């Protein structure tokens, strides 16, 4: 490809379908779990609904222009399962396929590499009605979806990201009930966790079997933890935190098994295992996507069930999400995963910050976001120079969008979105990122 990325490095931005597309019931698309969840009272903090959102479905050409203006050489976005196969199973919806074909063709024409997430949390509701991720059959539903999508779109796709943050959608969606589909309970979580891992590897194998060229990866949520005191109890608490927050969806995939030593509660998942499952959940990914935003200080707490730790609030600057800002975290994560011999390549597939943005005379002076991105990128660069195979960095997000249970009030974008007019305005951070990519910063 004729892109000359600086030192072969990908500078990208990321989005996801449910957060930007809108047009939730247009051209054959049907409800995803987020459409249904957001209609329930009290689930979304600002009482908003993801549709019409940023209306990317209609304004995608404008968004591609914005990508070109930024000068990114990669764009990460996700496919909406309920747009492509509205009931979750069955024939592809030609209008859904044609939407993504047009988008992919426009990216190709502009030398922007598409990093396509297959599943970014928006399960078709009809599959949730059959148990969603707690039903083992989801493995074959997901494989069927992956297979059909790749047949229709694979020739335009450089790289797939199979799942986005399986820990988050299984824990918040099936254990704590604060994300769609809003279910609770340890058994639901353990089933969803195991099935997500199975589905991920089986789908990756299905794609690989028919598409030898494409690069396959997956994205995990990561949070670097630090011990409250350098004492045995806190250090062991930290190991449990790390097993849950960082290793749970990596170790089993690379053949190290579930981290049951740190988290014996995971043994309860064994009752949902079938023979050879532990082998089946392994897959040799070409790259791993790390999503990193914040850090935590961790302290032993005997009274917290299963994990026996709690997080301690530190006196550090914070984003609007109330996430502490500690750029060291992304460096430590890169060093940590860089030391896994099974991991060949790493991408920072999300990093960014929500701040309160105000339009003043047509401009958004988001200097705190610029600082955040600068500091984190410097840490990524440091890790890279020390030999960590990190090949790219994606800012979350191209534009402000539907921030799940927070609704639209959390703005992560490089572009400001006026939700009344759907107009996109580059924030100062967009200008800054553009200059950086051009090598001027
Ligand atoms: C991540 C999600 C992404 C976005 C950011 C802020 O956990 O993957 O969709 O909401 O957080």
Short mmCIF file of C-alpha atoms and ligand atoms in Angstrom, two decimals:
data_model
loop_
_atom_site.label_atom_id
_atom_site.label_comp_id
_atom_site.label_asym_id
_atom_site.label_seq_id
_atom_site.Cartn_x
_atom_site.Cartn_y
_atom_site.Cartn_z
CA UNK A 1 0.00 0.00 0.00
CA UNK A 2 1.35 3.44 -0.87
CA UNK A 3 1.07 4.82 2.64
CA UNK A 4 4.33 5.92 4.16
CA UNK A 5 3.52 5.73 7.83
CA UNK A 6 6.11 7.39 9.95
CA UNK A 7 8.57 4.65 10.93
CA UNK A 8 5.98 2.10 9.84
CA UNK A 9 3.75 3.16 12.63
CA UNK A 10 -0.02 3.33 12.39
CA UNK A 11 -1.63 6.52 13.55
CA UNK A 12 -5.34 5.88 13.71
CA UNK A 13 -8.62 6.74 15.34
CA UNK A 14 -11.35 4.38 16.51
CA UNK A 15 -15.14 4.24 16.70
CA UNK A 16 -17.81 1.57 17.02
CA UNK A 17 -21.11 0.98 15.21
CA UNK A 18 -23.53 1.25 18.12
CA UNK A 19 -21.86 4.45 19.26
CA UNK A 20 -21.89 6.40 15.99
CA UNK A 21 -24.11 4.92 13.30
CA UNK A 22 -27.62 5.84 14.37
CA UNK A 23 -30.24 4.76 11.77
CA UNK A 24 -31.12 1.96 14.13
CA UNK A 25 -34.17 0.73 12.24
CA UNK A 26 -33.32 1.76 8.73
CA UNK A 27 -32.73 -0.44 5.69
CA UNK A 28 -33.63 -3.61 7.50
CA UNK A 29 -31.57 -3.20 10.66
CA UNK A 30 -33.25 -4.45 13.82
CA UNK A 31 -32.72 -3.92 17.54
CA UNK A 32 -29.42 -4.74 19.15
CA UNK A 33 -29.24 -5.29 22.92
CA UNK A 34 -28.18 -1.65 23.32
CA UNK A 35 -31.33 -0.38 21.58
CA UNK A 36 -33.47 -2.41 23.95
CA UNK A 37 -31.41 -1.67 27.07
CA UNK A 38 -31.42 2.09 26.40
CA UNK A 39 -35.21 2.10 26.23
CA UNK A 40 -35.43 0.84 29.81
CA UNK A 41 -35.87 3.42 32.49
CA UNK A 42 -32.80 4.53 34.40
CA UNK A 43 -30.21 2.62 32.39
CA UNK A 44 -28.62 5.52 30.51
CA UNK A 45 -27.52 8.39 32.73
CA UNK A 46 -28.64 11.22 30.46
CA UNK A 47 -31.73 9.25 29.34
CA UNK A 48 -30.53 9.26 25.77
CA UNK A 49 -30.88 6.55 23.17
CA UNK A 50 -28.07 5.54 20.79
CA UNK A 51 -30.26 6.31 17.77
CA UNK A 52 -29.91 8.64 15.89
CA UNK A 53 -26.53 9.26 17.54
CA UNK A 54 -23.97 10.84 15.26
CA UNK A 55 -25.91 9.68 12.21
CA UNK A 56 -22.74 8.28 10.72
CA UNK A 57 -24.92 5.95 8.63
CA UNK A 58 -25.90 8.96 6.54
CA UNK A 59 -22.89 11.19 7.13
CA UNK A 60 -20.18 8.59 6.60
CA UNK A 61 -18.72 10.44 3.62
CA UNK A 62 -18.18 13.50 5.76
CA UNK A 63 -16.51 11.26 8.35
CA UNK A 64 -14.19 9.77 5.75
CA UNK A 65 -13.30 13.33 4.71
CA UNK A 66 -12.45 14.04 8.32
CA UNK A 67 -10.21 10.97 8.45
CA UNK A 68 -8.45 12.15 5.32
CA UNK A 69 -8.09 15.64 6.77
CA UNK A 70 -6.54 14.17 9.91
CA UNK A 71 -4.11 12.18 7.78
CA UNK A 72 -4.53 8.92 9.70
CA UNK A 73 -3.29 5.81 7.95
CA UNK A 74 -5.64 3.47 9.81
CA UNK A 75 -9.24 3.60 10.97
CA UNK A 76 -10.74 1.18 13.45
CA UNK A 77 -14.52 0.78 13.35
CA UNK A 78 -16.96 -2.02 14.04
CA UNK A 79 -19.61 -3.81 12.02
CA UNK A 80 -23.15 -3.88 13.30
CA UNK A 81 -24.28 -7.51 13.43
CA UNK A 82 -27.92 -6.36 13.49
CA UNK A 83 -27.40 -4.34 10.33
CA UNK A 84 -25.69 -7.19 8.51
CA UNK A 85 -27.85 -10.06 9.79
CA UNK A 86 -30.79 -8.36 11.50
CA UNK A 87 -32.09 -11.40 13.37
CA UNK A 88 -28.59 -12.58 14.18
CA UNK A 89 -28.86 -15.67 11.99
CA UNK A 90 -29.80 -16.18 8.38
CA UNK A 91 -29.14 -14.30 5.19
CA UNK A 92 -27.02 -11.17 4.94
CA UNK A 93 -28.95 -7.94 4.55
CA UNK A 94 -27.81 -6.53 1.17
CA UNK A 95 -28.31 -2.93 2.28
CA UNK A 96 -26.14 -3.47 5.33
CA UNK A 97 -23.45 -5.10 3.19
CA UNK A 98 -23.54 -2.29 0.68
CA UNK A 99 -23.16 0.35 3.40
CA UNK A 100 -19.93 -1.23 4.64
CA UNK A 101 -18.71 -1.90 1.10
CA UNK A 102 -19.00 1.77 0.27
CA UNK A 103 -17.25 2.77 3.47
CA UNK A 104 -14.44 0.25 2.95
CA UNK A 105 -13.99 1.29 -0.67
CA UNK A 106 -13.71 4.95 0.34
CA UNK A 107 -11.08 4.08 2.94
CA UNK A 108 -9.13 2.06 0.43
CA UNK A 109 -9.27 4.87 -2.09
CA UNK A 110 -7.74 7.18 0.50
CA UNK A 111 -5.06 4.73 1.65
CA UNK A 112 -6.56 4.34 5.08
CA UNK A 113 -6.26 0.83 6.43
CA UNK A 114 -9.47 -0.50 7.90
CA UNK A 115 -9.19 -2.29 11.23
CA UNK A 116 -12.56 -3.92 11.45
CA UNK A 117 -13.98 -5.00 14.79
CA UNK A 118 -16.43 -7.85 14.33
CA UNK A 119 -18.13 -7.47 17.69
CA UNK A 120 -18.19 -4.25 19.67
CA UNK A 121 -20.94 -5.12 22.19
CA UNK A 122 -24.09 -4.80 20.05
CA UNK A 123 -25.56 -8.29 19.95
CA UNK A 124 -28.76 -8.66 17.91
CA UNK A 125 -31.61 -8.70 20.44
CA UNK A 126 -33.11 -11.84 18.93
CA UNK A 127 -29.97 -13.74 19.92
CA UNK A 128 -30.12 -12.30 23.43
CA UNK A 129 -33.68 -13.64 23.57
CA UNK A 130 -32.13 -17.06 23.13
CA UNK A 131 -29.70 -16.49 26.01
CA UNK A 132 -27.09 -14.34 24.27
CA UNK A 133 -23.55 -14.96 25.46
CA UNK A 134 -24.74 -17.36 28.16
CA UNK A 135 -25.94 -19.81 25.49
CA UNK A 136 -23.16 -22.04 24.23
CA UNK A 137 -24.75 -21.98 20.77
CA UNK A 138 -23.45 -18.44 20.41
CA UNK A 139 -20.20 -20.02 19.25
CA UNK A 140 -21.85 -21.29 16.07
CA UNK A 141 -23.95 -18.13 15.64
CA UNK A 142 -20.81 -16.03 15.81
CA UNK A 143 -18.86 -18.30 13.47
CA UNK A 144 -21.71 -18.12 10.95
CA UNK A 145 -21.73 -14.33 11.18
CA UNK A 146 -17.94 -14.09 10.82
CA UNK A 147 -17.94 -16.48 7.88
CA UNK A 148 -20.65 -14.59 5.99
CA UNK A 149 -19.19 -11.18 6.72
CA UNK A 150 -15.78 -12.23 5.54
CA UNK A 151 -17.19 -13.73 2.33
CA UNK A 152 -18.94 -10.45 1.57
CA UNK A 153 -16.41 -7.90 2.80
CA UNK A 154 -13.15 -9.76 3.39
CA UNK A 155 -11.44 -8.64 0.20
CA UNK A 156 -11.57 -5.00 1.40
CA UNK A 157 -10.36 -5.72 4.93
CA UNK A 158 -6.71 -5.65 6.07
CA UNK A 159 -7.20 -6.65 9.66
CA UNK A 160 -9.96 -7.94 11.86
CA UNK A 161 -10.32 -7.32 15.54
CA UNK A 162 -12.54 -10.22 16.54
CA UNK A 163 -13.87 -8.97 19.87
CA UNK A 164 -13.76 -5.68 21.67
CA UNK A 165 -13.09 -5.91 25.41
CA UNK A 166 -14.70 -9.23 26.27
CA UNK A 167 -14.13 -8.59 29.98
CA UNK A 168 -16.20 -5.43 29.84
CA UNK A 169 -19.16 -6.81 27.92
CA UNK A 170 -19.31 -10.01 29.96
CA UNK A 171 -18.72 -8.40 33.37
CA UNK A 172 -20.79 -5.24 32.96
CA UNK A 173 -23.44 -6.89 30.80
CA UNK A 174 -23.89 -10.29 32.49
CA UNK A 175 -22.44 -9.97 36.02
CA UNK A 176 -23.19 -6.44 37.19
CA UNK A 177 -26.05 -5.59 34.85
CA UNK A 178 -24.94 -2.01 34.23
CA UNK A 179 -24.43 -2.49 30.50
CA UNK A 180 -26.68 -4.26 27.97
CA UNK A 181 -28.27 -6.74 28.25
CA UNK A 182 -28.43 -5.85 31.94
CA UNK A 183 -28.20 -9.35 33.39
CA UNK A 184 -26.62 -10.29 36.69
CA UNK A 185 -25.00 -13.17 38.49
CA UNK A 186 -21.76 -15.09 38.69
CA UNK A 187 -23.05 -18.04 36.65
CA UNK A 188 -24.11 -15.77 33.81
CA UNK A 189 -20.71 -14.12 33.83
CA UNK A 190 -18.72 -17.37 33.84
CA UNK A 191 -20.76 -18.78 30.99
CA UNK A 192 -20.50 -15.58 28.97
CA UNK A 193 -16.76 -15.39 29.58
CA UNK A 194 -16.13 -18.94 28.46
CA UNK A 195 -18.41 -18.73 25.43
CA UNK A 196 -16.86 -15.42 24.35
CA UNK A 197 -13.44 -17.06 24.36
CA UNK A 198 -14.69 -20.08 22.45
CA UNK A 199 -16.56 -17.98 19.91
CA UNK A 200 -13.55 -15.73 19.42
CA UNK A 201 -11.15 -18.54 18.55
CA UNK A 202 -13.64 -20.47 16.42
CA UNK A 203 -14.51 -17.33 14.43
CA UNK A 204 -10.83 -16.52 13.95
CA UNK A 205 -10.23 -20.06 12.63
CA UNK A 206 -13.25 -19.81 10.32
CA UNK A 207 -11.96 -16.56 8.82
CA UNK A 208 -8.41 -17.85 8.53
CA UNK A 209 -9.63 -20.94 6.67
CA UNK A 210 -11.14 -18.86 3.89
CA UNK A 211 -8.97 -15.74 3.97
CA UNK A 212 -5.25 -16.39 4.23
CA UNK A 213 -4.19 -12.80 3.71
CA UNK A 214 -6.10 -11.00 6.37
CA UNK A 215 -4.49 -10.20 9.70
CA UNK A 216 -6.30 -11.34 12.82
CA UNK A 217 -6.26 -9.76 16.23
CA UNK A 218 -8.50 -9.03 19.17
CA UNK A 219 -8.79 -6.13 21.63
CA UNK A 220 -8.76 -6.31 25.39
CA UNK A 221 -9.43 -3.78 28.11
CA UNK A 222 -6.43 -3.31 30.39
CA UNK A 223 -5.84 -1.40 33.59
CA UNK A 224 -2.40 -1.24 35.14
CA UNK A 225 -2.57 -1.65 38.89
CA UNK A 226 -0.12 -0.61 41.58
CA UNK A 227 0.07 -1.87 45.17
CA UNK A 228 -1.11 0.30 48.02
CA UNK A 229 1.87 -0.79 50.10
CA UNK A 230 4.86 -2.98 49.27
CA UNK A 231 3.48 -5.66 51.54
CA UNK A 232 2.64 -9.28 50.92
CA UNK A 233 -1.11 -8.81 51.28
CA UNK A 234 -1.36 -5.89 48.91
CA UNK A 235 0.98 -7.50 46.43
CA UNK A 236 -1.20 -10.59 46.37
CA UNK A 237 -4.28 -8.42 46.03
CA UNK A 238 -2.61 -6.77 43.07
CA UNK A 239 -1.92 -10.15 41.48
CA UNK A 240 -5.66 -10.93 41.72
CA UNK A 241 -6.56 -7.56 40.24
CA UNK A 242 -4.12 -8.13 37.40
CA UNK A 243 -5.44 -11.64 36.74
CA UNK A 244 -8.96 -10.27 36.43
CA UNK A 245 -8.38 -6.97 34.68
CA UNK A 246 -5.53 -7.90 32.33
CA UNK A 247 -4.87 -11.62 32.05
CA UNK A 248 -8.28 -13.27 32.04
CA UNK A 249 -8.83 -12.87 28.30
CA UNK A 250 -5.20 -13.30 27.27
CA UNK A 251 -3.75 -16.24 29.19
CA UNK A 252 -6.32 -18.87 28.11
CA UNK A 253 -5.95 -17.77 24.47
CA UNK A 254 -2.17 -18.15 24.42
CA UNK A 255 -2.38 -21.56 26.06
CA UNK A 256 -1.65 -20.62 29.66
CA UNK A 257 -5.16 -21.51 30.87
CA UNK A 258 -7.44 -19.47 33.08
CA UNK A 259 -5.67 -17.69 35.96
CA UNK A 260 -7.31 -19.94 38.56
CA UNK A 261 -4.37 -19.79 40.92
CA UNK A 262 -5.02 -16.12 41.62
CA UNK A 263 -8.78 -16.39 41.14
CA UNK A 264 -10.02 -19.78 42.36
CA UNK A 265 -13.61 -18.66 41.66
CA UNK A 266 -12.89 -19.23 37.97
CA UNK A 267 -12.85 -22.97 38.68
CA UNK A 268 -16.61 -22.73 38.91
CA UNK A 269 -16.63 -22.20 35.15
CA UNK A 270 -15.40 -25.76 34.66
CA UNK A 271 -18.94 -27.07 34.91
CA UNK A 272 -19.62 -25.34 31.57
CA UNK A 273 -16.59 -26.84 29.85
CA UNK A 274 -16.84 -29.52 27.18
CA UNK A 275 -13.89 -31.78 26.36
CA UNK A 276 -11.05 -29.95 24.57
CA UNK A 277 -12.46 -26.50 25.31
CA UNK A 278 -9.18 -25.29 26.74
CA UNK A 279 -7.46 -26.17 23.50
CA UNK A 280 -10.27 -24.73 21.42
CA UNK A 281 -10.06 -21.30 23.01
CA UNK A 282 -6.43 -20.93 21.94
CA UNK A 283 -5.64 -18.93 18.84
CA UNK A 284 -2.36 -17.58 17.57
CA UNK A 285 -3.31 -13.97 16.83
CA UNK A 286 -1.18 -11.83 14.53
CA UNK A 287 -1.62 -8.93 16.91
CA UNK A 288 -3.21 -7.98 20.20
CA UNK A 289 -5.08 -4.72 20.66
CA UNK A 290 -4.68 -3.08 24.04
CA UNK A 291 -7.24 -0.53 25.14
CA UNK A 292 -5.83 1.57 27.94
CA UNK A 293 -7.22 4.64 29.66
CA UNK A 294 -6.42 4.66 33.34
CA UNK A 295 -4.65 3.06 36.31
CA UNK A 296 -5.62 1.90 39.80
CA UNK A 297 -4.10 1.66 43.24
CA UNK A 298 -5.02 -1.70 44.77
CA UNK A 299 -5.35 -2.69 48.43
CA UNK A 300 -6.13 -5.98 50.16
CA UNK A 301 -9.73 -6.17 51.40
CA UNK A 302 -10.81 -9.50 52.92
CA UNK A 303 -14.48 -8.57 52.82
CA UNK A 304 -14.81 -8.17 49.05
CA UNK A 305 -16.13 -11.48 47.70
CA UNK A 306 -13.94 -13.56 45.37
CA UNK A 307 -11.33 -10.92 44.54
CA UNK A 308 -10.48 -9.66 48.04
CA UNK A 309 -9.20 -6.31 46.95
CA UNK A 310 -10.47 -2.82 46.61
CA UNK A 311 -9.34 0.22 44.70
CA UNK A 312 -7.99 3.23 46.54
CA UNK A 313 -8.59 6.71 45.23
CA UNK A 314 -5.35 8.54 44.53
CA UNK A 315 -4.79 12.21 44.42
CA UNK A 316 -4.16 12.43 40.69
CA UNK A 317 -5.70 14.50 37.91
CA UNK A 318 -8.81 12.87 36.46
CA UNK A 319 -10.85 12.90 33.29
CA UNK A 320 -14.57 13.63 33.13
CA UNK A 321 -15.18 9.88 33.51
CA UNK A 322 -13.43 10.21 36.89
CA UNK A 323 -10.60 8.02 35.60
CA UNK A 324 -7.21 8.88 37.05
CA UNK A 325 -4.59 10.08 34.61
CA UNK A 326 -1.28 8.27 34.94
CA UNK A 327 0.55 7.86 31.60
CA UNK A 328 3.03 5.47 33.20
CA UNK A 329 0.25 2.88 33.07
CA UNK A 330 0.27 2.47 29.30
CA UNK A 331 4.05 2.03 29.35
CA UNK A 332 3.90 -0.60 32.08
CA UNK A 333 1.16 -2.46 30.20
CA UNK A 334 3.19 -2.45 27.03
CA UNK A 335 6.21 -3.80 28.88
CA UNK A 336 4.05 -6.44 30.51
CA UNK A 337 2.48 -7.75 27.31
CA UNK A 338 5.69 -7.16 25.37
CA UNK A 339 7.28 -9.78 27.61
CA UNK A 340 4.80 -12.50 26.55
CA UNK A 341 6.71 -14.61 24.01
CA UNK A 342 3.34 -15.65 22.53
CA UNK A 343 2.47 -12.04 21.62
CA UNK A 344 3.98 -11.03 18.30
CA UNK A 345 2.62 -7.56 17.82
CA UNK A 346 0.71 -5.02 19.87
CA UNK A 347 -1.51 -2.13 18.88
CA UNK A 348 -2.87 0.43 21.24
CA UNK A 349 -6.36 -0.01 19.84
CA UNK A 350 -7.90 2.64 22.12
CA UNK A 351 -6.57 5.48 24.24
CA UNK A 352 -8.20 8.81 24.89
CA UNK A 353 -10.00 11.02 27.36
CA UNK A 354 -13.39 12.54 28.02
CA UNK A 355 -13.40 16.17 29.08
CA UNK A 356 -16.06 18.77 29.22
CA UNK A 357 -15.80 20.60 25.89
CA UNK A 358 -17.21 23.99 25.16
CA UNK A 359 -17.56 25.65 21.78
CA UNK A 360 -16.18 29.16 21.95
CA UNK A 361 -16.44 31.16 18.74
CA UNK A 362 -16.52 27.97 16.71
CA UNK A 363 -13.48 26.47 18.46
CA UNK A 364 -12.94 23.90 21.16
CA UNK A 365 -9.82 24.53 23.20
CA UNK A 366 -9.35 21.03 24.63
CA UNK A 367 -5.81 21.41 25.91
CA UNK A 368 -6.29 18.82 28.61
CA UNK A 369 -7.07 16.21 25.94
CA UNK A 370 -3.99 17.24 23.96
CA UNK A 371 -1.87 16.86 27.06
CA UNK A 372 -3.35 13.50 27.84
CA UNK A 373 -2.71 12.19 24.33
CA UNK A 374 0.79 13.67 24.19
CA UNK A 375 1.84 12.11 27.47
CA UNK A 376 0.42 8.72 26.59
CA UNK A 377 1.94 8.69 23.13
CA UNK A 378 5.32 9.58 24.61
CA UNK A 379 5.07 6.50 26.81
CA UNK A 380 4.11 4.34 23.84
CA UNK A 381 7.13 5.67 21.98
CA UNK A 382 9.38 4.97 24.95
CA UNK A 383 8.20 1.35 25.12
CA UNK A 384 8.67 1.00 21.38
CA UNK A 385 12.21 2.26 21.56
CA UNK A 386 12.89 -0.26 24.28
CA UNK A 387 11.89 -3.04 21.91
CA UNK A 388 8.21 -3.63 22.65
CA UNK A 389 6.60 -4.61 19.32
CA UNK A 390 3.96 -1.88 19.37
CA UNK A 391 3.02 -0.96 15.81
CA UNK A 392 0.19 1.49 16.09
CA UNK A 393 -1.91 3.79 18.18
CA UNK A 394 -5.63 4.58 17.81
CA UNK A 395 -7.19 7.54 19.53
CA UNK A 396 -10.61 6.91 21.04
CA UNK A 397 -12.41 8.50 19.31
CA UNK A 398 -12.73 10.10 15.90
CA UNK A 399 -15.73 12.03 17.18
CA UNK A 400 -17.93 12.43 20.24
CA UNK A 401 -20.45 9.62 20.47
CA UNK A 402 -22.78 7.49 22.57
CA UNK A 403 -20.72 6.55 25.60
CA UNK A 404 -22.82 3.52 26.63
CA UNK A 405 -24.48 3.86 30.04
CA UNK A 406 -23.13 7.41 30.31
CA UNK A 407 -25.06 8.51 27.24
CA UNK A 408 -23.87 11.38 25.07
CA UNK A 409 -22.57 13.63 27.80
CA UNK A 410 -19.09 12.09 27.88
CA UNK A 411 -17.18 13.49 24.93
CA UNK A 412 -14.11 11.54 23.81
CA UNK A 413 -13.86 12.85 20.25
CA UNK A 414 -11.18 14.67 18.31
CA UNK A 415 -14.19 16.09 16.50
CA UNK A 416 -16.92 17.76 18.47
CA UNK A 417 -20.42 16.64 17.48
CA UNK A 418 -23.32 19.05 17.74
CA UNK A 419 -26.11 16.56 18.41
CA UNK A 420 -28.82 18.95 17.24
CA UNK A 421 -27.36 19.63 13.82
CA UNK A 422 -25.00 16.63 13.61
CA UNK A 423 -22.27 19.02 12.57
CA UNK A 424 -18.69 17.88 13.30
CA UNK A 425 -16.13 20.46 14.40
CA UNK A 426 -12.43 19.72 14.79
CA UNK A 427 -11.29 20.34 18.35
CA UNK A 428 -7.81 21.73 18.95
CA UNK A 429 -6.79 18.13 19.66
CA UNK A 430 -7.77 17.21 16.09
CA UNK A 431 -5.49 19.95 14.77
CA UNK A 432 -2.74 18.76 17.07
CA UNK A 433 -3.07 15.09 16.03
CA UNK A 434 -3.03 16.15 12.38
CA UNK A 435 0.20 18.06 12.85
CA UNK A 436 1.72 15.19 14.77
CA UNK A 437 0.92 12.73 11.97
CA UNK A 438 2.44 15.10 9.42
CA UNK A 439 5.59 15.05 11.48
CA UNK A 440 5.34 18.65 12.55
CA UNK A 441 5.09 18.25 16.29
C1 LIG B 1 -13.96 1.38 25.93
C2 LIG B 1 -14.89 0.97 24.81
C3 LIG B 1 -15.21 2.07 23.84
C4 LIG B 1 -15.36 3.40 24.52
C5 LIG B 1 -14.25 3.68 25.48
C6 LIG B 1 -14.34 5.00 26.19
O1 LIG B 1 -14.12 0.54 27.01
O2 LIG B 1 -14.32 -0.09 24.08
O3 LIG B 1 -16.33 1.69 23.09
O4 LIG B 1 -16.61 3.49 25.09
O5 LIG B 1 -14.16 2.67 26.42
#
